[in-house]
Amino acid sequence: MIEARRLHILRAVADHRTLTAAAAALYLTPSAVSQQLTALEQETGHRLVERSAKGVRLTQAGEILLSHAHAVFAQLERAEAELAAYGSGKAGTVTVAAFATGIAQVVAPAVARLADTAPGIRIRVLDAEGDASLPMVMDRQVDVAVAVEYRGAPPADDPRLTHVPLYAEPFDAVLPVTHRLAEAARIPLAELAKDPWIGPYSGNPCHDVVVLACENAGFQPRLEHSSDDFRAVVALAAADAGVALVPRSALRDMDLTGVVVRPVDGVAPTRRVFAAVRRGAEEHPLIRPVLDALAEAAGT
């Protein structure tokens, strides 16, 4: 009989692509992960992974088993949800990982709502960008992620996750007040092709939004300054260090002295924000109220 614990290890290896990274996510040693994979191959009678200097990848048999593992884990999440409901499940801790402006926009208001509507649920909040928070959900380090769509992100139909759309917001152009386009009502991105740019580090989902918007305008942005803190980005723009695209909510209540903020001409670059949980966990009596509160805070 196949052990669910070993299926969990197989999925971690598929997600992280190396035994070392999978072991770190599972709080195991690489040798323990290797031993469990070997045992799983013996149980199934098939070679499930191929090892190389670049890491590991699943064989066709491994991919077949992984597709069933997704269904098994979703059903186990549903079983936990039903058992929690049977035992009332009205008190407990839910850990939410979200990026900074998502915390301000929806997580903090949801925490306030839950204090009134579900006082038995304690929310623990971790600041994490979407590219970090989604793996944290899949590795069971957190229960809910508030994340942003980005290139390479698990799609909405990923069998490991359930997505709950929250909100979408445009990016605005932030220019020094001395910029040649400071008086324009709307900013054509193509006109900024030769400017120095300020933006998030590669890996931050907002970095992908900025780069893709510039690519669609026909150029690669010359990113001379990098920061994941939008206050720092705006401060650098005010110092005439370059131009930037910043999510509109991040500009709220910010000191904009020295810059002008203008909408982008044409189709504005947009970040789409969603909540994600492990598939099957969306009806857990502790998690469902949190998802509902996030959706209410987002106005969806």
PDB file of C-alpha atoms in Angstrom, residues 4-285:
ATOM      1  CA  ALA A   4       0.411   9.246   1.883  1.00  0.00           C
ATOM      2  CA  ARG A   5       3.506  10.585   3.670  1.00  0.00           C
ATOM      3  CA  ARG A   6       5.679   9.400   0.784  1.00  0.00           C
ATOM      4  CA  LEU A   7       3.310  10.966  -1.738  1.00  0.00           C
ATOM      5  CA  HIS A   8       3.784  14.247   0.123  1.00  0.00           C
ATOM      6  CA  ILE A   9       7.556  13.878  -0.326  1.00  0.00           C
ATOM      7  CA  LEU A  10       7.103  13.117  -4.036  1.00  0.00           C
ATOM      8  CA  ARG A  11       5.063  16.301  -4.463  1.00  0.00           C
ATOM      9  CA  ALA A  12       7.642  18.379  -2.595  1.00  0.00           C
ATOM     10  CA  VAL A  13      10.374  17.040  -4.884  1.00  0.00           C
ATOM     11  CA  ALA A  14       8.259  17.892  -7.949  1.00  0.00           C
ATOM     12  CA  ASP A  15       7.658  21.412  -6.602  1.00  0.00           C
ATOM     13  CA  HIS A  16      11.229  22.204  -5.539  1.00  0.00           C
ATOM     14  CA  ARG A  17      13.195  20.284  -8.201  1.00  0.00           C
ATOM     15  CA  THR A  18      16.047  19.298  -5.877  1.00  0.00           C
ATOM     16  CA  LEU A  19      16.250  16.883  -2.958  1.00  0.00           C
ATOM     17  CA  THR A  20      17.949  19.518  -0.823  1.00  0.00           C
ATOM     18  CA  ALA A  21      15.205  22.134  -1.353  1.00  0.00           C
ATOM     19  CA  ALA A  22      12.450  19.560  -0.843  1.00  0.00           C
ATOM     20  CA  ALA A  23      14.116  18.338   2.342  1.00  0.00           C
ATOM     21  CA  ALA A  24      14.366  21.908   3.681  1.00  0.00           C
ATOM     22  CA  ALA A  25      10.667  22.516   2.989  1.00  0.00           C
ATOM     23  CA  LEU A  26       9.742  19.265   4.742  1.00  0.00           C
ATOM     24  CA  TYR A  27      12.192  19.746   7.651  1.00  0.00           C
ATOM     25  CA  LEU A  28      13.943  16.493   6.706  1.00  0.00           C
ATOM     26  CA  THR A  29      17.464  15.617   5.647  1.00  0.00           C
ATOM     27  CA  PRO A  30      18.192  15.032   1.938  1.00  0.00           C
ATOM     28  CA  SER A  31      19.138  11.436   2.748  1.00  0.00           C
ATOM     29  CA  ALA A  32      15.770  10.870   4.443  1.00  0.00           C
ATOM     30  CA  VAL A  33      13.978  12.251   1.374  1.00  0.00           C
ATOM     31  CA  SER A  34      16.053  10.011  -0.891  1.00  0.00           C
ATOM     32  CA  GLN A  35      15.283   6.957   1.265  1.00  0.00           C
ATOM     33  CA  GLN A  36      11.544   7.691   1.204  1.00  0.00           C
ATOM     34  CA  LEU A  37      11.579   8.097  -2.570  1.00  0.00           C
ATOM     35  CA  THR A  38      13.375   4.776  -2.908  1.00  0.00           C
ATOM     36  CA  ALA A  39      10.770   3.135  -0.663  1.00  0.00           C
ATOM     37  CA  LEU A  40       7.973   4.686  -2.744  1.00  0.00           C
ATOM     38  CA  GLU A  41       9.544   3.327  -5.929  1.00  0.00           C
ATOM     39  CA  GLN A  42       9.682  -0.109  -4.321  1.00  0.00           C
ATOM     40  CA  GLU A  43       6.026   0.172  -3.275  1.00  0.00           C
ATOM     41  CA  THR A  44       4.894   1.125  -6.782  1.00  0.00           C
ATOM     42  CA  GLY A  45       7.341  -0.991  -8.744  1.00  0.00           C
ATOM     43  CA  HIS A  46       8.244   1.974 -10.943  1.00  0.00           C
ATOM     44  CA  ARG A  47      11.110   4.419 -11.223  1.00  0.00           C
ATOM     45  CA  LEU A  48       9.564   7.731 -10.217  1.00  0.00           C
ATOM     46  CA  VAL A  49      12.403  10.269 -10.366  1.00  0.00           C
ATOM     47  CA  GLU A  50      15.498  10.839 -12.460  1.00  0.00           C
ATOM     48  CA  ARG A  51      18.520  12.451 -10.809  1.00  0.00           C
ATOM     49  CA  SER A  52      21.045  14.669 -12.569  1.00  0.00           C
ATOM     50  CA  ALA A  53      23.614  17.323 -11.721  1.00  0.00           C
ATOM     51  CA  LYS A  54      20.883  19.950 -12.202  1.00  0.00           C
ATOM     52  CA  GLY A  55      18.489  18.312  -9.751  1.00  0.00           C
ATOM     53  CA  VAL A  56      15.672  15.806 -10.094  1.00  0.00           C
ATOM     54  CA  ARG A  57      12.666  15.472 -12.340  1.00  0.00           C
ATOM     55  CA  LEU A  58       9.737  13.094 -12.339  1.00  0.00           C
ATOM     56  CA  THR A  59       9.531  10.240 -14.821  1.00  0.00           C
ATOM     57  CA  GLN A  60       6.304   9.611 -16.680  1.00  0.00           C
ATOM     58  CA  ALA A  61       5.319   7.120 -13.961  1.00  0.00           C
ATOM     59  CA  GLY A  62       6.131   9.758 -11.361  1.00  0.00           C
ATOM     60  CA  GLU A  63       3.907  12.292 -13.137  1.00  0.00           C
ATOM     61  CA  ILE A  64       1.046   9.777 -13.211  1.00  0.00           C
ATOM     62  CA  LEU A  65       1.419   9.115  -9.491  1.00  0.00           C
ATOM     63  CA  LEU A  66       1.692  12.863  -8.787  1.00  0.00           C
ATOM     64  CA  SER A  67      -1.646  13.549 -10.505  1.00  0.00           C
ATOM     65  CA  HIS A  68      -3.277  11.017  -8.171  1.00  0.00           C
ATOM     66  CA  ALA A  69      -1.406  12.492  -5.201  1.00  0.00           C
ATOM     67  CA  HIS A  70      -3.029  15.890  -5.889  1.00  0.00           C
ATOM     68  CA  ALA A  71      -6.472  14.251  -5.701  1.00  0.00           C
ATOM     69  CA  VAL A  72      -5.529  12.329  -2.542  1.00  0.00           C
ATOM     70  CA  PHE A  73      -4.329  15.451  -0.732  1.00  0.00           C
ATOM     71  CA  ALA A  74      -7.389  17.468  -1.763  1.00  0.00           C
ATOM     72  CA  GLN A  75      -9.614  14.724  -0.386  1.00  0.00           C
ATOM     73  CA  LEU A  76      -7.615  14.606   2.861  1.00  0.00           C
ATOM     74  CA  GLU A  77      -8.055  18.379   3.212  1.00  0.00           C
ATOM     75  CA  ARG A  78     -11.812  17.909   2.760  1.00  0.00           C
ATOM     76  CA  ALA A  79     -11.787  15.152   5.376  1.00  0.00           C
ATOM     77  CA  GLU A  80     -10.023  17.464   7.830  1.00  0.00           C
ATOM     78  CA  ALA A  81     -12.544  20.193   7.054  1.00  0.00           C
ATOM     79  CA  GLU A  82     -15.506  17.882   7.725  1.00  0.00           C
ATOM     80  CA  LEU A  83     -13.956  16.553  10.934  1.00  0.00           C
ATOM     81  CA  ALA A  84     -13.275  20.084  12.109  1.00  0.00           C
ATOM     82  CA  ALA A  85     -16.874  21.001  11.332  1.00  0.00           C
ATOM     83  CA  TYR A  86     -18.073  17.955  13.248  1.00  0.00           C
ATOM     84  CA  GLY A  87     -16.064  19.098  16.241  1.00  0.00           C
ATOM     85  CA  SER A  88     -17.476  22.647  15.808  1.00  0.00           C
ATOM     86  CA  GLY A  89     -14.164  24.092  14.620  1.00  0.00           C
ATOM     87  CA  LYS A  90     -15.075  27.548  15.896  1.00  0.00           C
ATOM     88  CA  ALA A  91     -11.766  28.295  17.558  1.00  0.00           C
ATOM     89  CA  GLY A  92      -8.207  28.048  16.321  1.00  0.00           C
ATOM     90  CA  THR A  93      -5.365  29.822  14.520  1.00  0.00           C
ATOM     91  CA  VAL A  94      -5.167  30.528  10.797  1.00  0.00           C
ATOM     92  CA  THR A  95      -1.855  31.735   9.387  1.00  0.00           C
ATOM     93  CA  VAL A  96      -2.044  34.150   6.442  1.00  0.00           C
ATOM     94  CA  ALA A  97       0.958  35.141   4.311  1.00  0.00           C
ATOM     95  CA  ALA A  98       0.543  38.317   2.253  1.00  0.00           C
ATOM     96  CA  PHE A  99       2.582  41.088   0.646  1.00  0.00           C
ATOM     97  CA  ALA A 100       2.726  44.450   2.440  1.00  0.00           C
ATOM     98  CA  THR A 101       0.060  46.400   0.540  1.00  0.00           C
ATOM     99  CA  GLY A 102      -2.185  43.329   0.484  1.00  0.00           C
ATOM    100  CA  ILE A 103      -1.946  43.272   4.276  1.00  0.00           C
ATOM    101  CA  ALA A 104      -3.040  46.913   4.413  1.00  0.00           C
ATOM    102  CA  GLN A 105      -5.686  46.547   1.697  1.00  0.00           C
ATOM    103  CA  VAL A 106      -7.511  43.360   2.698  1.00  0.00           C
ATOM    104  CA  VAL A 107      -5.802  41.355   5.447  1.00  0.00           C
ATOM    105  CA  ALA A 108      -5.930  43.955   8.215  1.00  0.00           C
ATOM    106  CA  PRO A 109      -9.591  44.842   7.468  1.00  0.00           C
ATOM    107  CA  ALA A 110     -10.398  41.096   7.428  1.00  0.00           C
ATOM    108  CA  VAL A 111      -8.735  40.659  10.829  1.00  0.00           C
ATOM    109  CA  ALA A 112     -10.918  43.475  12.195  1.00  0.00           C
ATOM    110  CA  ARG A 113     -14.069  41.904  10.707  1.00  0.00           C
ATOM    111  CA  LEU A 114     -13.261  38.475  12.126  1.00  0.00           C
ATOM    112  CA  ALA A 115     -12.778  39.949  15.607  1.00  0.00           C
ATOM    113  CA  ASP A 116     -16.519  40.726  15.495  1.00  0.00           C
ATOM    114  CA  THR A 117     -17.900  37.855  13.398  1.00  0.00           C
ATOM    115  CA  ALA A 118     -15.642  34.947  14.456  1.00  0.00           C
ATOM    116  CA  PRO A 119     -13.859  35.909  17.687  1.00  0.00           C
ATOM    117  CA  GLY A 120     -12.642  32.329  18.223  1.00  0.00           C
ATOM    118  CA  ILE A 121     -10.437  32.512  15.116  1.00  0.00           C
ATOM    119  CA  ARG A 122      -6.973  33.934  15.752  1.00  0.00           C
ATOM    120  CA  ILE A 123      -5.189  35.262  12.664  1.00  0.00           C
ATOM    121  CA  ARG A 124      -1.405  35.132  12.434  1.00  0.00           C
ATOM    122  CA  VAL A 125      -0.041  37.330   9.631  1.00  0.00           C
ATOM    123  CA  LEU A 126       3.306  36.935   7.852  1.00  0.00           C
ATOM    124  CA  ASP A 127       4.708  39.465   5.367  1.00  0.00           C
ATOM    125  CA  ALA A 128       5.690  37.553   2.216  1.00  0.00           C
ATOM    126  CA  GLU A 129       5.616  38.266  -1.510  1.00  0.00           C
ATOM    127  CA  GLY A 130       3.434  36.075  -3.711  1.00  0.00           C
ATOM    128  CA  ASP A 131       6.318  34.095  -5.132  1.00  0.00           C
ATOM    129  CA  ALA A 132       7.143  33.037  -1.550  1.00  0.00           C
ATOM    130  CA  SER A 133       3.651  32.754  -0.067  1.00  0.00           C
ATOM    131  CA  LEU A 134       2.254  30.244  -2.577  1.00  0.00           C
ATOM    132  CA  PRO A 135       5.014  27.668  -1.902  1.00  0.00           C
ATOM    133  CA  MET A 136       4.442  28.288   1.821  1.00  0.00           C
ATOM    134  CA  VAL A 137       0.801  27.213   1.384  1.00  0.00           C
ATOM    135  CA  MET A 138       1.736  24.124  -0.593  1.00  0.00           C
ATOM    136  CA  ASP A 139       4.401  23.197   1.968  1.00  0.00           C
ATOM    137  CA  ARG A 140       1.826  23.628   4.775  1.00  0.00           C
ATOM    138  CA  GLN A 141       3.819  26.429   6.410  1.00  0.00           C
ATOM    139  CA  VAL A 142       0.793  28.737   6.203  1.00  0.00           C
ATOM    140  CA  ASP A 143      -2.934  28.203   5.637  1.00  0.00           C
ATOM    141  CA  VAL A 144      -3.775  31.105   3.313  1.00  0.00           C
ATOM    142  CA  ALA A 145      -1.720  33.160   0.861  1.00  0.00           C
ATOM    143  CA  VAL A 146      -2.725  36.551  -0.483  1.00  0.00           C
ATOM    144  CA  ALA A 147      -0.721  36.734  -3.688  1.00  0.00           C
ATOM    145  CA  VAL A 148      -0.431  38.391  -7.077  1.00  0.00           C
ATOM    146  CA  GLU A 149      -0.574  36.734 -10.479  1.00  0.00           C
ATOM    147  CA  TYR A 150       2.882  36.577 -12.035  1.00  0.00           C
ATOM    148  CA  ARG A 151       4.709  34.710 -14.754  1.00  0.00           C
ATOM    149  CA  GLY A 152       5.500  31.243 -13.508  1.00  0.00           C
ATOM    150  CA  ALA A 153       2.833  31.289 -10.773  1.00  0.00           C
ATOM    151  CA  PRO A 154       0.634  28.197 -10.347  1.00  0.00           C
ATOM    152  CA  PRO A 155      -2.416  28.780 -12.586  1.00  0.00           C
ATOM    153  CA  ALA A 156      -5.961  29.115 -11.253  1.00  0.00           C
ATOM    154  CA  ASP A 157      -6.720  25.489 -12.193  1.00  0.00           C
ATOM    155  CA  ASP A 158      -3.630  24.091 -10.442  1.00  0.00           C
ATOM    156  CA  PRO A 159      -4.751  20.846  -8.740  1.00  0.00           C
ATOM    157  CA  ARG A 160      -2.849  21.752  -5.551  1.00  0.00           C
ATOM    158  CA  LEU A 161      -4.601  25.053  -4.874  1.00  0.00           C
ATOM    159  CA  THR A 162      -7.980  26.772  -4.773  1.00  0.00           C
ATOM    160  CA  HIS A 163      -7.912  30.429  -5.878  1.00  0.00           C
ATOM    161  CA  VAL A 164     -10.319  33.102  -4.607  1.00  0.00           C
ATOM    162  CA  PRO A 165     -10.100  36.325  -6.695  1.00  0.00           C
ATOM    163  CA  LEU A 166      -9.932  39.439  -4.496  1.00  0.00           C
ATOM    164  CA  TYR A 167      -9.212  42.589  -6.493  1.00  0.00           C
ATOM    165  CA  ALA A 168      -7.299  44.078  -9.412  1.00  0.00           C
ATOM    166  CA  GLU A 169      -5.558  47.424  -9.438  1.00  0.00           C
ATOM    167  CA  PRO A 170      -3.658  49.444 -12.036  1.00  0.00           C
ATOM    168  CA  PHE A 171      -0.074  50.632 -11.856  1.00  0.00           C
ATOM    169  CA  ASP A 172       0.477  54.372 -12.229  1.00  0.00           C
ATOM    170  CA  ALA A 173       3.547  56.090 -13.634  1.00  0.00           C
ATOM    171  CA  VAL A 174       5.634  57.936 -11.041  1.00  0.00           C
ATOM    172  CA  LEU A 175       7.912  60.644 -12.503  1.00  0.00           C
ATOM    173  CA  PRO A 176      10.140  63.333 -11.018  1.00  0.00           C
ATOM    174  CA  VAL A 177       8.423  66.744 -11.076  1.00  0.00           C
ATOM    175  CA  THR A 178      11.212  67.914 -13.412  1.00  0.00           C
ATOM    176  CA  HIS A 179      10.524  65.146 -15.960  1.00  0.00           C
ATOM    177  CA  ARG A 180       9.765  66.213 -19.518  1.00  0.00           C
ATOM    178  CA  LEU A 181       6.367  64.418 -19.354  1.00  0.00           C
ATOM    179  CA  ALA A 182       5.380  65.768 -15.918  1.00  0.00           C
ATOM    180  CA  GLU A 183       2.643  67.939 -17.420  1.00  0.00           C
ATOM    181  CA  ALA A 184       1.106  65.149 -19.519  1.00  0.00           C
ATOM    182  CA  ALA A 185      -2.346  63.917 -18.512  1.00  0.00           C
ATOM    183  CA  ARG A 186      -1.451  60.298 -19.312  1.00  0.00           C
ATOM    184  CA  ILE A 187       1.943  58.685 -19.829  1.00  0.00           C
ATOM    185  CA  PRO A 188       2.727  56.610 -22.949  1.00  0.00           C
ATOM    186  CA  LEU A 189       5.164  53.982 -21.684  1.00  0.00           C
ATOM    187  CA  ALA A 190       7.035  53.927 -24.988  1.00  0.00           C
ATOM    188  CA  GLU A 191       8.103  57.517 -24.262  1.00  0.00           C
ATOM    189  CA  LEU A 192      10.008  56.246 -21.199  1.00  0.00           C
ATOM    190  CA  ALA A 193      12.109  53.711 -23.105  1.00  0.00           C
ATOM    191  CA  LYS A 194      15.355  55.679 -22.691  1.00  0.00           C
ATOM    192  CA  ASP A 195      14.810  56.686 -19.049  1.00  0.00           C
ATOM    193  CA  PRO A 196      16.507  54.993 -16.098  1.00  0.00           C
ATOM    194  CA  TRP A 197      13.991  52.911 -14.150  1.00  0.00           C
ATOM    195  CA  ILE A 198      13.398  52.155 -10.483  1.00  0.00           C
ATOM    196  CA  GLY A 199      11.566  48.957  -9.586  1.00  0.00           C
ATOM    197  CA  PRO A 200      11.248  45.810  -7.490  1.00  0.00           C
ATOM    198  CA  TYR A 201      13.839  43.059  -7.548  1.00  0.00           C
ATOM    199  CA  SER A 202      13.528  40.182  -9.980  1.00  0.00           C
ATOM    200  CA  GLY A 203      11.373  37.518  -8.315  1.00  0.00           C
ATOM    201  CA  ASN A 204       8.933  40.048  -6.912  1.00  0.00           C
ATOM    202  CA  PRO A 205       5.643  39.611  -8.819  1.00  0.00           C
ATOM    203  CA  CYS A 206       5.458  43.392  -9.351  1.00  0.00           C
ATOM    204  CA  HIS A 207       8.789  43.198 -11.181  1.00  0.00           C
ATOM    205  CA  ASP A 208       7.109  40.918 -13.732  1.00  0.00           C
ATOM    206  CA  VAL A 209       4.189  43.348 -14.169  1.00  0.00           C
ATOM    207  CA  VAL A 210       6.573  46.267 -14.820  1.00  0.00           C
ATOM    208  CA  VAL A 211       8.811  44.355 -17.225  1.00  0.00           C
ATOM    209  CA  LEU A 212       5.863  42.871 -19.142  1.00  0.00           C
ATOM    210  CA  ALA A 213       4.209  46.302 -19.485  1.00  0.00           C
ATOM    211  CA  CYS A 214       7.429  47.748 -20.894  1.00  0.00           C
ATOM    212  CA  GLU A 215       7.882  44.766 -23.233  1.00  0.00           C
ATOM    213  CA  ASN A 216       4.341  45.309 -24.522  1.00  0.00           C
ATOM    214  CA  ALA A 217       5.324  48.934 -25.172  1.00  0.00           C
ATOM    215  CA  GLY A 218       8.277  47.731 -27.224  1.00  0.00           C
ATOM    216  CA  PHE A 219      11.301  48.020 -24.914  1.00  0.00           C
ATOM    217  CA  GLN A 220      13.172  46.488 -22.002  1.00  0.00           C
ATOM    218  CA  PRO A 221      13.316  48.849 -19.000  1.00  0.00           C
ATOM    219  CA  ARG A 222      16.799  49.884 -17.891  1.00  0.00           C
ATOM    220  CA  LEU A 223      16.433  49.104 -14.185  1.00  0.00           C
ATOM    221  CA  GLU A 224      19.183  51.072 -12.489  1.00  0.00           C
ATOM    222  CA  HIS A 225      17.746  51.045  -8.958  1.00  0.00           C
ATOM    223  CA  SER A 226      15.973  48.184  -7.173  1.00  0.00           C
ATOM    224  CA  SER A 227      13.828  48.087  -4.044  1.00  0.00           C
ATOM    225  CA  ASP A 228      10.807  46.063  -2.964  1.00  0.00           C
ATOM    226  CA  ASP A 229       9.719  49.005  -0.768  1.00  0.00           C
ATOM    227  CA  PHE A 230       7.563  51.350  -2.829  1.00  0.00           C
ATOM    228  CA  ARG A 231       8.272  54.244  -0.440  1.00  0.00           C
ATOM    229  CA  ALA A 232      11.921  53.875  -1.387  1.00  0.00           C
ATOM    230  CA  VAL A 233      10.982  53.695  -5.078  1.00  0.00           C
ATOM    231  CA  VAL A 234       9.006  56.958  -4.832  1.00  0.00           C
ATOM    232  CA  ALA A 235      11.785  58.628  -2.833  1.00  0.00           C
ATOM    233  CA  LEU A 236      14.303  57.743  -5.559  1.00  0.00           C
ATOM    234  CA  ALA A 237      11.962  59.106  -8.236  1.00  0.00           C
ATOM    235  CA  ALA A 238      11.656  62.343  -6.211  1.00  0.00           C
ATOM    236  CA  ALA A 239      15.474  62.505  -6.222  1.00  0.00           C
ATOM    237  CA  ASP A 240      15.366  62.424 -10.047  1.00  0.00           C
ATOM    238  CA  ALA A 241      16.987  58.971 -10.102  1.00  0.00           C
ATOM    239  CA  GLY A 242      14.516  57.547 -12.605  1.00  0.00           C
ATOM    240  CA  VAL A 243      10.910  56.674 -13.377  1.00  0.00           C
ATOM    241  CA  ALA A 244       8.730  53.891 -12.007  1.00  0.00           C
ATOM    242  CA  LEU A 245       5.421  52.065 -12.177  1.00  0.00           C
ATOM    243  CA  VAL A 246       3.775  51.650  -8.774  1.00  0.00           C
ATOM    244  CA  PRO A 247       0.506  49.919  -7.780  1.00  0.00           C
ATOM    245  CA  ARG A 248      -2.136  52.547  -7.032  1.00  0.00           C
ATOM    246  CA  SER A 249      -2.892  51.266  -3.522  1.00  0.00           C
ATOM    247  CA  ALA A 250       0.796  51.497  -2.588  1.00  0.00           C
ATOM    248  CA  LEU A 251       0.688  55.250  -3.276  1.00  0.00           C
ATOM    249  CA  ARG A 252      -2.136  55.837  -0.835  1.00  0.00           C
ATOM    250  CA  ASP A 253      -1.142  58.050   2.131  1.00  0.00           C
ATOM    251  CA  MET A 254       2.422  58.274   0.784  1.00  0.00           C
ATOM    252  CA  ASP A 255       4.455  61.496   0.704  1.00  0.00           C
ATOM    253  CA  LEU A 256       4.499  62.360  -3.007  1.00  0.00           C
ATOM    254  CA  THR A 257       6.545  65.537  -2.689  1.00  0.00           C
ATOM    255  CA  GLY A 258       8.889  65.780  -5.656  1.00  0.00           C
ATOM    256  CA  VAL A 259       6.986  63.418  -7.954  1.00  0.00           C
ATOM    257  CA  VAL A 260       3.953  63.441 -10.203  1.00  0.00           C
ATOM    258  CA  VAL A 261       1.653  60.439 -10.480  1.00  0.00           C
ATOM    259  CA  ARG A 262      -0.073  59.869 -13.803  1.00  0.00           C
ATOM    260  CA  PRO A 263      -2.176  57.052 -15.279  1.00  0.00           C
ATOM    261  CA  VAL A 264      -0.613  55.055 -18.091  1.00  0.00           C
ATOM    262  CA  ASP A 265      -1.887  55.758 -21.583  1.00  0.00           C
ATOM    263  CA  GLY A 266      -3.737  52.832 -23.149  1.00  0.00           C
ATOM    264  CA  VAL A 267      -4.151  49.543 -21.299  1.00  0.00           C
ATOM    265  CA  ALA A 268      -2.729  50.054 -17.823  1.00  0.00           C
ATOM    266  CA  PRO A 269      -0.497  47.368 -16.339  1.00  0.00           C
ATOM    267  CA  THR A 270      -2.510  45.631 -13.640  1.00  0.00           C
ATOM    268  CA  ARG A 271      -1.833  43.335 -10.732  1.00  0.00           C
ATOM    269  CA  ARG A 272      -4.526  40.798  -9.941  1.00  0.00           C
ATOM    270  CA  VAL A 273      -4.690  39.778  -6.314  1.00  0.00           C
ATOM    271  CA  PHE A 274      -6.142  36.516  -5.054  1.00  0.00           C
ATOM    272  CA  ALA A 275      -6.245  34.337  -1.974  1.00  0.00           C
ATOM    273  CA  ALA A 276      -5.049  30.739  -2.241  1.00  0.00           C
ATOM    274  CA  VAL A 277      -5.457  27.705  -0.018  1.00  0.00           C
ATOM    275  CA  ARG A 278      -4.636  24.053  -0.461  1.00  0.00           C
ATOM    276  CA  ARG A 279      -7.316  22.489  -2.623  1.00  0.00           C
ATOM    277  CA  GLY A 280      -9.965  20.918  -0.434  1.00  0.00           C
ATOM    278  CA  ALA A 281      -9.275  23.227   2.522  1.00  0.00           C
ATOM    279  CA  GLU A 282     -11.531  26.043   1.309  1.00  0.00           C
ATOM    280  CA  GLU A 283     -14.509  24.728   3.314  1.00  0.00           C
ATOM    281  CA  HIS A 284     -12.575  24.167   6.543  1.00  0.00           C
ATOM    282  CA  PRO A 285     -14.625  25.897   9.282  1.00  0.00           C
TER     283      PRO A 285
END
